[in-house]
PDB file of C-alpha atoms in Angstrom:
ATOM      1  CA  MET A   1      94.356 109.069  94.286  1.00  0.00           C
ATOM      2  CA  THR A   2      94.852 110.945  97.551  1.00  0.00           C
ATOM      3  CA  LYS A   3      94.943 114.682  97.204  1.00  0.00           C
ATOM      4  CA  LYS A   4      98.320 115.956  98.361  1.00  0.00           C
ATOM      5  CA  VAL A   5      98.667 118.987 100.598  1.00  0.00           C
ATOM      6  CA  GLN A   6     101.396 121.612 100.678  1.00  0.00           C
ATOM      7  CA  ILE A   7     103.414 121.774 103.892  1.00  0.00           C
ATOM      8  CA  GLY A   8     103.279 125.434 104.906  1.00  0.00           C
ATOM      9  CA  LYS A   9     105.380 127.649 102.658  1.00  0.00           C
ATOM     10  CA  THR A  10     107.521 124.763 101.375  1.00  0.00           C
ATOM     11  CA  ASP A  11     107.339 123.178  97.939  1.00  0.00           C
ATOM     12  CA  LEU A  12     106.719 119.795  99.594  1.00  0.00           C
ATOM     13  CA  TYR A  13     103.410 118.157  98.646  1.00  0.00           C
ATOM     14  CA  VAL A  14     102.453 115.157 100.724  1.00  0.00           C
ATOM     15  CA  ASN A  15      99.675 112.837 101.728  1.00  0.00           C
ATOM     16  CA  PRO A  16      98.258 114.484 104.882  1.00  0.00           C
ATOM     17  CA  ILE A  17      98.724 111.109 106.595  1.00  0.00           C
ATOM     18  CA  GLY A  18     102.455 110.599 106.970  1.00  0.00           C
ATOM     19  CA  PHE A  19     104.392 107.854 108.707  1.00  0.00           C
ATOM     20  CA  GLY A  20     106.314 108.315 111.942  1.00  0.00           C
ATOM     21  CA  ALA A  21     109.122 105.786 111.555  1.00  0.00           C
ATOM     22  CA  ASN A  22     110.483 105.512 115.097  1.00  0.00           C
ATOM     23  CA  ALA A  23     109.516 101.816 115.172  1.00  0.00           C
ATOM     24  CA  VAL A  24     111.524 101.231 111.993  1.00  0.00           C
ATOM     25  CA  GLY A  25     114.841 100.211 113.488  1.00  0.00           C
ATOM     26  CA  GLY A  26     114.212 102.127 116.706  1.00  0.00           C
ATOM     27  CA  HIS A  27     115.816  99.464 118.859  1.00  0.00           C
ATOM     28  CA  ASN A  28     116.540 101.955 121.641  1.00  0.00           C
ATOM     29  CA  LEU A  29     112.819 102.772 121.839  1.00  0.00           C
ATOM     30  CA  TYR A  30     111.159  99.396 121.301  1.00  0.00           C
ATOM     31  CA  PRO A  31     112.660  96.005 122.215  1.00  0.00           C
ATOM     32  CA  ASN A  32     112.710  93.061 119.809  1.00  0.00           C
ATOM     33  CA  LEU A  33     111.987  94.966 116.611  1.00  0.00           C
ATOM     34  CA  ASP A  34     112.079  92.972 113.385  1.00  0.00           C
ATOM     35  CA  GLU A  35     114.121  94.967 110.880  1.00  0.00           C
ATOM     36  CA  GLU A  36     112.589  93.340 107.824  1.00  0.00           C
ATOM     37  CA  ALA A  37     109.135  94.192 109.194  1.00  0.00           C
ATOM     38  CA  GLY A  38     110.394  97.777 109.468  1.00  0.00           C
ATOM     39  CA  ARG A  39     111.499  97.823 105.840  1.00  0.00           C
ATOM     40  CA  GLN A  40     108.153  96.336 104.847  1.00  0.00           C
ATOM     41  CA  MET A  41     106.273  99.113 106.660  1.00  0.00           C
ATOM     42  CA  VAL A  42     108.197 101.666 104.597  1.00  0.00           C
ATOM     43  CA  ARG A  43     107.394  99.763 101.391  1.00  0.00           C
ATOM     44  CA  THR A  44     103.707  99.506 102.366  1.00  0.00           C
ATOM     45  CA  ALA A  45     103.571 103.218 103.101  1.00  0.00           C
ATOM     46  CA  LEU A  46     105.073 104.182  99.752  1.00  0.00           C
ATOM     47  CA  ASP A  47     103.003 101.608  97.837  1.00  0.00           C
ATOM     48  CA  HIS A  48      99.826 103.218  99.217  1.00  0.00           C
ATOM     49  CA  GLY A  49     100.744 106.852  98.694  1.00  0.00           C
ATOM     50  CA  VAL A  50     102.015 107.615 102.197  1.00  0.00           C
ATOM     51  CA  ASN A  51     104.985 109.608 100.959  1.00  0.00           C
ATOM     52  CA  PHE A  52     105.990 111.686 104.028  1.00  0.00           C
ATOM     53  CA  LEU A  53     108.398 109.607 106.132  1.00  0.00           C
ATOM     54  CA  ASP A  54     109.575 111.041 109.455  1.00  0.00           C
ATOM     55  CA  THR A  55     112.719 109.632 111.052  1.00  0.00           C
ATOM     56  CA  ALA A  56     115.699 110.805 113.140  1.00  0.00           C
ATOM     57  CA  PHE A  57     119.291 109.993 114.017  1.00  0.00           C
ATOM     58  CA  ILE A  58     118.286 108.961 117.530  1.00  0.00           C
ATOM     59  CA  TYR A  59     115.831 106.295 116.309  1.00  0.00           C
ATOM     60  CA  GLY A  60     118.072 103.271 116.558  1.00  0.00           C
ATOM     61  CA  PRO A  61     120.294 105.228 116.943  1.00  0.00           C
ATOM     62  CA  LYS A  62     120.963 105.602 113.200  1.00  0.00           C
ATOM     63  CA  ARG A  63     119.193 102.372 112.253  1.00  0.00           C
ATOM     64  CA  SER A  64     115.853 103.895 111.220  1.00  0.00           C
ATOM     65  CA  GLU A  65     117.584 106.091 108.658  1.00  0.00           C
ATOM     66  CA  GLU A  66     119.607 103.127 107.415  1.00  0.00           C
ATOM     67  CA  LEU A  67     116.558 100.908 106.891  1.00  0.00           C
ATOM     68  CA  ILE A  68     114.692 103.679 105.085  1.00  0.00           C
ATOM     69  CA  GLY A  69     117.803 104.159 102.962  1.00  0.00           C
ATOM     70  CA  ASP A  70     117.749 100.457 102.065  1.00  0.00           C
ATOM     71  CA  VAL A  71     114.178 100.783 100.786  1.00  0.00           C
ATOM     72  CA  LEU A  72     114.877 103.997  98.864  1.00  0.00           C
ATOM     73  CA  LYS A  73     117.816 102.306  97.135  1.00  0.00           C
ATOM     74  CA  GLU A  74     115.942  99.102  96.266  1.00  0.00           C
ATOM     75  CA  ARG A  75     113.019 101.043  94.775  1.00  0.00           C
ATOM     76  CA  GLY A  76     115.222 103.413  92.796  1.00  0.00           C
ATOM     77  CA  ASN A  77     112.645 106.213  92.790  1.00  0.00           C
ATOM     78  CA  ARG A  78     113.853 108.849  95.223  1.00  0.00           C
ATOM     79  CA  SER A  79     111.160 111.352  94.228  1.00  0.00           C
ATOM     80  CA  GLU A  80     108.335 109.115  95.503  1.00  0.00           C
ATOM     81  CA  ALA A  81     109.343 109.832  99.103  1.00  0.00           C
ATOM     82  CA  VAL A  82     109.499 113.055 101.100  1.00  0.00           C
ATOM     83  CA  ILE A  83     112.046 112.360 103.827  1.00  0.00           C
ATOM     84  CA  ALA A  84     112.215 114.275 107.089  1.00  0.00           C
ATOM     85  CA  THR A  85     114.970 113.537 109.565  1.00  0.00           C
ATOM     86  CA  LYS A  86     116.447 115.191 112.635  1.00  0.00           C
ATOM     87  CA  ALA A  87     119.656 115.520 114.616  1.00  0.00           C
ATOM     88  CA  ALA A  88     120.904 117.108 117.849  1.00  0.00           C
ATOM     89  CA  HIS A  89     122.001 114.125 119.960  1.00  0.00           C
ATOM     90  CA  VAL A  90     125.635 113.318 120.639  1.00  0.00           C
ATOM     91  CA  LEU A  91     126.205 109.876 122.151  1.00  0.00           C
ATOM     92  CA  THR A  92     128.947 109.787 124.783  1.00  0.00           C
ATOM     93  CA  ASP A  93     130.102 107.330 127.424  1.00  0.00           C
ATOM     94  CA  GLU A  94     128.293 109.492 129.972  1.00  0.00           C
ATOM     95  CA  GLY A  95     125.031 109.465 127.979  1.00  0.00           C
ATOM     96  CA  GLU A  96     123.376 111.752 125.462  1.00  0.00           C
ATOM     97  CA  LYS A  97     124.247 115.405 124.969  1.00  0.00           C
ATOM     98  CA  ILE A  98     122.508 117.955 122.745  1.00  0.00           C
ATOM     99  CA  ASN A  99     124.459 119.973 120.184  1.00  0.00           C
ATOM    100  CA  ASN A 100     123.170 122.631 117.776  1.00  0.00           C
ATOM    101  CA  SER A 101     126.531 124.024 116.683  1.00  0.00           C
ATOM    102  CA  PRO A 102     126.883 124.785 112.954  1.00  0.00           C
ATOM    103  CA  ALA A 103     129.780 122.327 112.609  1.00  0.00           C
ATOM    104  CA  PHE A 104     127.809 119.548 114.280  1.00  0.00           C
ATOM    105  CA  LEU A 105     124.699 120.145 112.171  1.00  0.00           C
ATOM    106  CA  LYS A 106     126.679 120.139 108.928  1.00  0.00           C
ATOM    107  CA  LYS A 107     128.381 116.880 109.922  1.00  0.00           C
ATOM    108  CA  SER A 108     125.019 115.402 110.941  1.00  0.00           C
ATOM    109  CA  VAL A 109     123.454 116.181 107.578  1.00  0.00           C
ATOM    110  CA  ASP A 110     126.356 114.578 105.690  1.00  0.00           C
ATOM    111  CA  GLU A 111     126.124 111.454 107.833  1.00  0.00           C
ATOM    112  CA  ALA A 112     122.328 111.262 107.454  1.00  0.00           C
ATOM    113  CA  LEU A 113     122.677 111.535 103.663  1.00  0.00           C
ATOM    114  CA  GLU A 114     124.995 108.554 103.769  1.00  0.00           C
ATOM    115  CA  ARG A 115     122.675 106.446 105.927  1.00  0.00           C
ATOM    116  CA  LEU A 116     119.650 107.355 103.799  1.00  0.00           C
ATOM    117  CA  GLN A 117     121.634 106.602 100.611  1.00  0.00           C
ATOM    118  CA  THR A 118     120.457 109.806  98.988  1.00  0.00           C
ATOM    119  CA  ASP A 119     121.965 113.109  97.903  1.00  0.00           C
ATOM    120  CA  TYR A 120     119.310 115.357  99.456  1.00  0.00           C
ATOM    121  CA  ILE A 121     117.004 115.458 102.471  1.00  0.00           C
ATOM    122  CA  ASP A 122     113.608 117.066 101.960  1.00  0.00           C
ATOM    123  CA  LEU A 123     113.232 118.393 105.498  1.00  0.00           C
ATOM    124  CA  PHE A 124     115.919 118.513 108.168  1.00  0.00           C
ATOM    125  CA  TYR A 125     115.071 119.404 111.770  1.00  0.00           C
ATOM    126  CA  ILE A 126     117.166 120.468 114.717  1.00  0.00           C
ATOM    127  CA  HIS A 127     115.717 117.806 117.011  1.00  0.00           C
ATOM    128  CA  PHE A 128     116.186 119.567 120.378  1.00  0.00           C
ATOM    129  CA  PRO A 129     117.614 122.949 121.375  1.00  0.00           C
ATOM    130  CA  ASP A 130     120.933 123.122 123.191  1.00  0.00           C
ATOM    131  CA  GLU A 131     121.736 125.792 125.772  1.00  0.00           C
ATOM    132  CA  GLU A 132     124.759 127.348 124.058  1.00  0.00           C
ATOM    133  CA  THR A 133     124.178 127.895 120.341  1.00  0.00           C
ATOM    134  CA  PRO A 134     122.332 131.022 119.154  1.00  0.00           C
ATOM    135  CA  LYS A 135     119.365 129.571 117.310  1.00  0.00           C
ATOM    136  CA  ASP A 136     119.673 131.884 114.304  1.00  0.00           C
ATOM    137  CA  GLU A 137     123.278 130.704 113.865  1.00  0.00           C
ATOM    138  CA  ALA A 138     122.181 127.070 113.961  1.00  0.00           C
ATOM    139  CA  VAL A 139     119.486 127.702 111.360  1.00  0.00           C
ATOM    140  CA  GLY A 140     121.964 129.774 109.348  1.00  0.00           C
ATOM    141  CA  ALA A 141     124.144 126.680 109.011  1.00  0.00           C
ATOM    142  CA  LEU A 142     121.158 124.738 107.699  1.00  0.00           C
ATOM    143  CA  GLN A 143     120.409 127.566 105.278  1.00  0.00           C
ATOM    144  CA  GLU A 144     123.924 127.141 103.857  1.00  0.00           C
ATOM    145  CA  LEU A 145     123.181 123.436 103.397  1.00  0.00           C
ATOM    146  CA  ARG A 146     119.922 124.329 101.673  1.00  0.00           C
ATOM    147  CA  GLU A 147     121.790 126.615  99.290  1.00  0.00           C
ATOM    148  CA  ALA A 148     124.228 123.755  98.639  1.00  0.00           C
ATOM    149  CA  GLY A 149     121.314 121.447  97.735  1.00  0.00           C
ATOM    150  CA  LYS A 150     121.889 118.989 100.583  1.00  0.00           C
ATOM    151  CA  ILE A 151     118.580 119.806 102.276  1.00  0.00           C
ATOM    152  CA  ARG A 152     115.453 121.357 100.804  1.00  0.00           C
ATOM    153  CA  HIS A 153     113.711 122.757 103.865  1.00  0.00           C
ATOM    154  CA  ILE A 154     114.476 123.607 107.482  1.00  0.00           C
ATOM    155  CA  GLY A 155     112.675 122.528 110.629  1.00  0.00           C
ATOM    156  CA  VAL A 156     113.095 122.847 114.368  1.00  0.00           C
ATOM    157  CA  SER A 157     111.625 120.573 117.030  1.00  0.00           C
ATOM    158  CA  ASN A 158     110.893 120.962 120.729  1.00  0.00           C
ATOM    159  CA  PHE A 159     111.812 124.664 120.759  1.00  0.00           C
ATOM    160  CA  SER A 160     110.075 127.178 123.009  1.00  0.00           C
ATOM    161  CA  LEU A 161     108.310 130.126 121.380  1.00  0.00           C
ATOM    162  CA  GLU A 162     111.242 132.362 122.286  1.00  0.00           C
ATOM    163  CA  GLN A 163     113.714 129.920 120.737  1.00  0.00           C
ATOM    164  CA  LEU A 164     111.541 129.574 117.631  1.00  0.00           C
ATOM    165  CA  LYS A 165     111.439 133.350 117.173  1.00  0.00           C
ATOM    166  CA  GLU A 166     115.227 133.518 117.482  1.00  0.00           C
ATOM    167  CA  ALA A 167     115.632 130.596 115.060  1.00  0.00           C
ATOM    168  CA  ASN A 168     113.343 132.285 112.543  1.00  0.00           C
ATOM    169  CA  LYS A 169     114.996 135.715 112.758  1.00  0.00           C
ATOM    170  CA  ASP A 170     115.856 135.541 109.056  1.00  0.00           C
ATOM    171  CA  GLY A 171     112.628 133.755 108.055  1.00  0.00           C
ATOM    172  CA  HIS A 172     114.333 130.442 107.243  1.00  0.00           C
ATOM    173  CA  VAL A 173     112.272 128.078 109.423  1.00  0.00           C
ATOM    174  CA  ASP A 174     109.637 126.188 107.422  1.00  0.00           C
ATOM    175  CA  VAL A 175     108.319 123.544 109.825  1.00  0.00           C
ATOM    176  CA  PHE A 176     108.054 123.026 113.579  1.00  0.00           C
ATOM    177  CA  GLN A 177     107.568 119.650 115.226  1.00  0.00           C
ATOM    178  CA  GLY A 178     106.341 119.398 118.792  1.00  0.00           C
ATOM    179  CA  GLU A 179     104.096 117.569 121.194  1.00  0.00           C
ATOM    180  CA  TYR A 180     100.413 118.170 120.581  1.00  0.00           C
ATOM    181  CA  ASN A 181      97.264 116.168 121.084  1.00  0.00           C
ATOM    182  CA  LEU A 182      93.802 116.638 122.533  1.00  0.00           C
ATOM    183  CA  LEU A 183      95.216 116.066 126.029  1.00  0.00           C
ATOM    184  CA  ALA A 184      98.251 118.340 125.562  1.00  0.00           C
ATOM    185  CA  ARG A 185      97.087 121.521 123.833  1.00  0.00           C
ATOM    186  CA  GLU A 186      99.640 124.056 125.088  1.00  0.00           C
ATOM    187  CA  ALA A 187     100.966 124.534 121.547  1.00  0.00           C
ATOM    188  CA  GLU A 188      97.626 126.065 120.501  1.00  0.00           C
ATOM    189  CA  ARG A 189      98.115 128.937 122.910  1.00  0.00           C
ATOM    190  CA  GLU A 190     101.893 129.267 122.876  1.00  0.00           C
ATOM    191  CA  LEU A 191     102.946 128.486 119.318  1.00  0.00           C
ATOM    192  CA  PHE A 192     100.087 128.370 116.819  1.00  0.00           C
ATOM    193  CA  PRO A 193      99.419 132.131 116.578  1.00  0.00           C
ATOM    194  CA  PHE A 194     103.054 132.929 115.732  1.00  0.00           C
ATOM    195  CA  MET A 195     103.378 129.978 113.385  1.00  0.00           C
ATOM    196  CA  THR A 196     100.178 130.774 111.506  1.00  0.00           C
ATOM    197  CA  ALA A 197     101.336 134.378 111.054  1.00  0.00           C
ATOM    198  CA  GLN A 198     104.734 133.179 109.755  1.00  0.00           C
ATOM    199  CA  ASN A 199     103.274 130.329 107.657  1.00  0.00           C
ATOM    200  CA  ILE A 200     105.346 127.786 109.592  1.00  0.00           C
ATOM    201  CA  SER A 201     103.641 124.395 109.490  1.00  0.00           C
ATOM    202  CA  PHE A 202     103.206 122.470 112.752  1.00  0.00           C
ATOM    203  CA  VAL A 203     103.761 118.693 112.740  1.00  0.00           C
ATOM    204  CA  PRO A 204     102.477 117.115 115.977  1.00  0.00           C
ATOM    205  CA  TYR A 205     104.048 114.138 117.684  1.00  0.00           C
ATOM    206  CA  PHE A 206     102.305 111.933 120.267  1.00  0.00           C
ATOM    207  CA  PRO A 207      99.045 112.667 118.337  1.00  0.00           C
ATOM    208  CA  LEU A 208      97.247 109.763 120.026  1.00  0.00           C
ATOM    209  CA  ALA A 209      98.755 110.427 123.465  1.00  0.00           C
ATOM    210  CA  SER A 210     100.633 107.109 123.405  1.00  0.00           C
ATOM    211  CA  GLY A 211      97.412 105.211 122.738  1.00  0.00           C
ATOM    212  CA  LEU A 212      95.169 106.865 125.316  1.00  0.00           C
ATOM    213  CA  LEU A 213      93.146 108.647 122.604  1.00  0.00           C
ATOM    214  CA  THR A 214      92.451 105.388 120.766  1.00  0.00           C
ATOM    215  CA  GLY A 215      89.875 104.324 123.363  1.00  0.00           C
ATOM    216  CA  LYS A 216      91.571 100.969 123.945  1.00  0.00           C
ATOM    217  CA  TYR A 217      92.250 101.488 127.674  1.00  0.00           C
ATOM    218  CA  ASP A 218      89.969 101.385 130.705  1.00  0.00           C
ATOM    219  CA  GLN A 219      90.516 102.266 134.345  1.00  0.00           C
ATOM    220  CA  THR A 220      92.024  98.863 135.138  1.00  0.00           C
ATOM    221  CA  ALA A 221      94.955  99.454 132.759  1.00  0.00           C
ATOM    222  CA  THR A 222      98.441  99.636 134.243  1.00  0.00           C
ATOM    223  CA  PHE A 223     101.685 100.654 132.567  1.00  0.00           C
ATOM    224  CA  ASP A 224     105.323  99.819 133.241  1.00  0.00           C
ATOM    225  CA  ASP A 225     106.883 101.512 130.214  1.00  0.00           C
ATOM    226  CA  LEU A 226     107.384 105.112 129.080  1.00  0.00           C
ATOM    227  CA  ARG A 227     103.635 105.748 129.459  1.00  0.00           C
ATOM    228  CA  SER A 228     103.919 105.509 133.228  1.00  0.00           C
ATOM    229  CA  GLY A 229     105.861 108.772 133.204  1.00  0.00           C
ATOM    230  CA  LEU A 230     103.604 110.718 130.842  1.00  0.00           C
ATOM    231  CA  PRO A 231     101.319 113.335 132.394  1.00  0.00           C
ATOM    232  CA  TYR A 232      98.093 112.055 130.841  1.00  0.00           C
ATOM    233  CA  PHE A 233      98.541 108.605 132.417  1.00  0.00           C
ATOM    234  CA  GLN A 234      98.983 109.861 135.994  1.00  0.00           C
ATOM    235  CA  LYS A 235      96.450 108.594 138.528  1.00  0.00           C
ATOM    236  CA  ASP A 236      94.962 111.995 139.283  1.00  0.00           C
ATOM    237  CA  VAL A 237      93.927 112.623 135.649  1.00  0.00           C
ATOM    238  CA  PHE A 238      93.820 109.187 134.007  1.00  0.00           C
ATOM    239  CA  ALA A 239      90.172 108.485 134.847  1.00  0.00           C
ATOM    240  CA  SER A 240      88.953 111.902 133.693  1.00  0.00           C
ATOM    241  CA  ASN A 241      90.944 111.575 130.464  1.00  0.00           C
ATOM    242  CA  LEU A 242      89.270 108.216 129.792  1.00  0.00           C
ATOM    243  CA  GLU A 243      85.865 109.842 130.349  1.00  0.00           C
ATOM    244  CA  LYS A 244      86.657 112.542 127.791  1.00  0.00           C
ATOM    245  CA  VAL A 245      87.650 109.910 125.242  1.00  0.00           C
ATOM    246  CA  GLU A 246      84.361 108.067 125.804  1.00  0.00           C
ATOM    247  CA  GLN A 247      82.396 111.263 125.164  1.00  0.00           C
ATOM    248  CA  ILE A 248      83.545 111.324 121.546  1.00  0.00           C
ATOM    249  CA  ARG A 249      83.150 107.598 120.891  1.00  0.00           C
ATOM    250  CA  PRO A 250      79.595 108.129 119.479  1.00  0.00           C
ATOM    251  CA  ILE A 251      81.077 110.283 116.698  1.00  0.00           C
ATOM    252  CA  ALA A 252      83.340 107.425 115.620  1.00  0.00           C
ATOM    253  CA  GLU A 253      80.533 104.879 115.886  1.00  0.00           C
ATOM    254  CA  SER A 254      78.218 107.037 113.765  1.00  0.00           C
ATOM    255  CA  LYS A 255      80.840 107.055 111.006  1.00  0.00           C
ATOM    256  CA  GLY A 256      81.819 103.402 111.316  1.00  0.00           C
ATOM    257  CA  VAL A 257      85.449 104.223 112.055  1.00  0.00           C
ATOM    258  CA  GLU A 258      87.786 103.927 115.018  1.00  0.00           C
ATOM    259  CA  LEU A 259      88.212 106.633 117.626  1.00  0.00           C
ATOM    260  CA  ALA A 260      91.775 107.184 116.467  1.00  0.00           C
ATOM    261  CA  HIS A 261      90.569 108.097 112.986  1.00  0.00           C
ATOM    262  CA  VAL A 262      88.264 110.783 114.376  1.00  0.00           C
ATOM    263  CA  VAL A 263      91.013 112.206 116.574  1.00  0.00           C
ATOM    264  CA  LEU A 264      93.524 112.320 113.731  1.00  0.00           C
ATOM    265  CA  ALA A 265      90.936 113.875 111.400  1.00  0.00           C
ATOM    266  CA  TRP A 266      90.293 116.600 113.987  1.00  0.00           C
ATOM    267  CA  TYR A 267      93.957 117.621 113.940  1.00  0.00           C
ATOM    268  CA  LEU A 268      93.766 118.149 110.195  1.00  0.00           C
ATOM    269  CA  THR A 269      91.057 120.776 110.788  1.00  0.00           C
ATOM    270  CA  ARG A 270      93.597 122.983 112.634  1.00  0.00           C
ATOM    271  CA  ASP A 271      94.952 125.852 110.541  1.00  0.00           C
ATOM    272  CA  ALA A 272      98.533 125.324 111.717  1.00  0.00           C
ATOM    273  CA  ILE A 273      98.603 121.612 110.797  1.00  0.00           C
ATOM    274  CA  ASP A 274      99.014 120.301 107.256  1.00  0.00           C
ATOM    275  CA  VAL A 275     100.274 116.765 107.864  1.00  0.00           C
ATOM    276  CA  ILE A 276     100.283 114.295 110.740  1.00  0.00           C
ATOM    277  CA  ILE A 277     102.725 111.445 111.343  1.00  0.00           C
ATOM    278  CA  PRO A 278     101.068 108.599 113.264  1.00  0.00           C
ATOM    279  CA  GLY A 279     103.423 105.734 113.952  1.00  0.00           C
ATOM    280  CA  ALA A 280     102.966 102.034 113.345  1.00  0.00           C
ATOM    281  CA  LYS A 281     104.588  98.774 114.344  1.00  0.00           C
ATOM    282  CA  ARG A 282     103.023  96.650 111.604  1.00  0.00           C
ATOM    283  CA  SER A 283     102.135  97.233 107.963  1.00  0.00           C
ATOM    284  CA  GLU A 284      98.422  96.774 108.739  1.00  0.00           C
ATOM    285  CA  GLN A 285      98.630  99.762 111.070  1.00  0.00           C
ATOM    286  CA  VAL A 286     100.155 101.891 108.320  1.00  0.00           C
ATOM    287  CA  LEU A 287      97.125 101.068 106.168  1.00  0.00           C
ATOM    288  CA  ASN A 288      94.699 101.557 109.046  1.00  0.00           C
ATOM    289  CA  ASN A 289      95.981 105.089 109.633  1.00  0.00           C
ATOM    290  CA  LEU A 290      94.939 105.930 106.074  1.00  0.00           C
ATOM    291  CA  LYS A 291      91.273 105.417 106.992  1.00  0.00           C
ATOM    292  CA  THR A 292      91.515 108.842 108.633  1.00  0.00           C
ATOM    293  CA  LEU A 293      91.149 110.317 105.153  1.00  0.00           C
ATOM    294  CA  ASP A 294      87.647 108.812 104.923  1.00  0.00           C
ATOM    295  CA  VAL A 295      86.475 110.845 107.930  1.00  0.00           C
ATOM    296  CA  THR A 296      84.679 114.139 107.345  1.00  0.00           C
ATOM    297  CA  LEU A 297      83.810 116.045 110.496  1.00  0.00           C
ATOM    298  CA  SER A 298      80.972 118.560 110.534  1.00  0.00           C
ATOM    299  CA  GLN A 299      81.593 121.936 112.162  1.00  0.00           C
ATOM    300  CA  GLU A 300      79.325 120.836 114.983  1.00  0.00           C
ATOM    301  CA  GLU A 301      81.424 117.697 115.552  1.00  0.00           C
ATOM    302  CA  ILE A 302      84.649 119.718 115.398  1.00  0.00           C
ATOM    303  CA  ASN A 303      83.277 122.091 118.028  1.00  0.00           C
ATOM    304  CA  GLN A 304      82.022 119.233 120.209  1.00  0.00           C
ATOM    305  CA  ILE A 305      85.441 117.557 120.297  1.00  0.00           C
ATOM    306  CA  ASP A 306      87.020 120.924 121.037  1.00  0.00           C
ATOM    307  CA  ARG A 307      84.660 121.524 123.989  1.00  0.00           C
ATOM    308  CA  VAL A 308      85.149 118.064 125.503  1.00  0.00           C
ATOM    309  CA  PHE A 309      88.910 118.487 125.626  1.00  0.00           C
ATOM    310  CA  GLN A 310      88.997 122.146 126.655  1.00  0.00           C
ATOM    311  CA  SER A 311      88.242 121.406 130.285  1.00  0.00           C
TER     312      SER A 311
END
């Protein structure tokens, strides 16, 4: 039985390996997704103790929440899952807009409850900050929903430190989600000190740098998807990033695990991080992510990985 960890100051106890569900019904993110395969990934996760499921309105849009809701309903055991979802996007004929207004957030929570076929959401994030709404007012609206029992805990995502401080003026923010990996460590300097002091838990996305930290690429690799626009894949740094990854391969080989497992295990040694949410496109990948829990890093190995990716 996997030992569950507490997420920050919340009363949520989860497997430290969660499941990022953007490939469950995320048709706007990945072409040709099989919806039944998405439902099966959710079932596989829950069957194997992966109880923290991370989704969002914009995955689909809406469809990821709906498919997770299908599985929750068929299983009839709402308490086995800890559901995190997010909202901020408004879809218009001109494209997407971001809205953090109290009225919008309250409407978004009601609509997410319907799609998830549940009467409460364990963790609800403001997905992106808008430019108009005072952040403490936005979080205040979520606090009202918490008091009404519709959500249990409050998160914000993609906020700057200044926006996070404003959002947490009344101490209501429990969790922050943002980009963080060994090749993008700005959050350590900008966010972690404040969050650790406030006992706000950090949930990283892009933990494997869109596959670069898995060690599966070499210098001949080319990309014509979203990776081509990411900073760690740019020509001027791609080769040096690959070299850094290769420097830690011996650690994985010595433990008989994949590079990804070592990288994910390293994140769990950070004080600000309680749970990680690697994604998957197949049920086997959901199970493979769990092998991270078999990895124990010595202090020397932790320091070595830190040094390699500091430069």
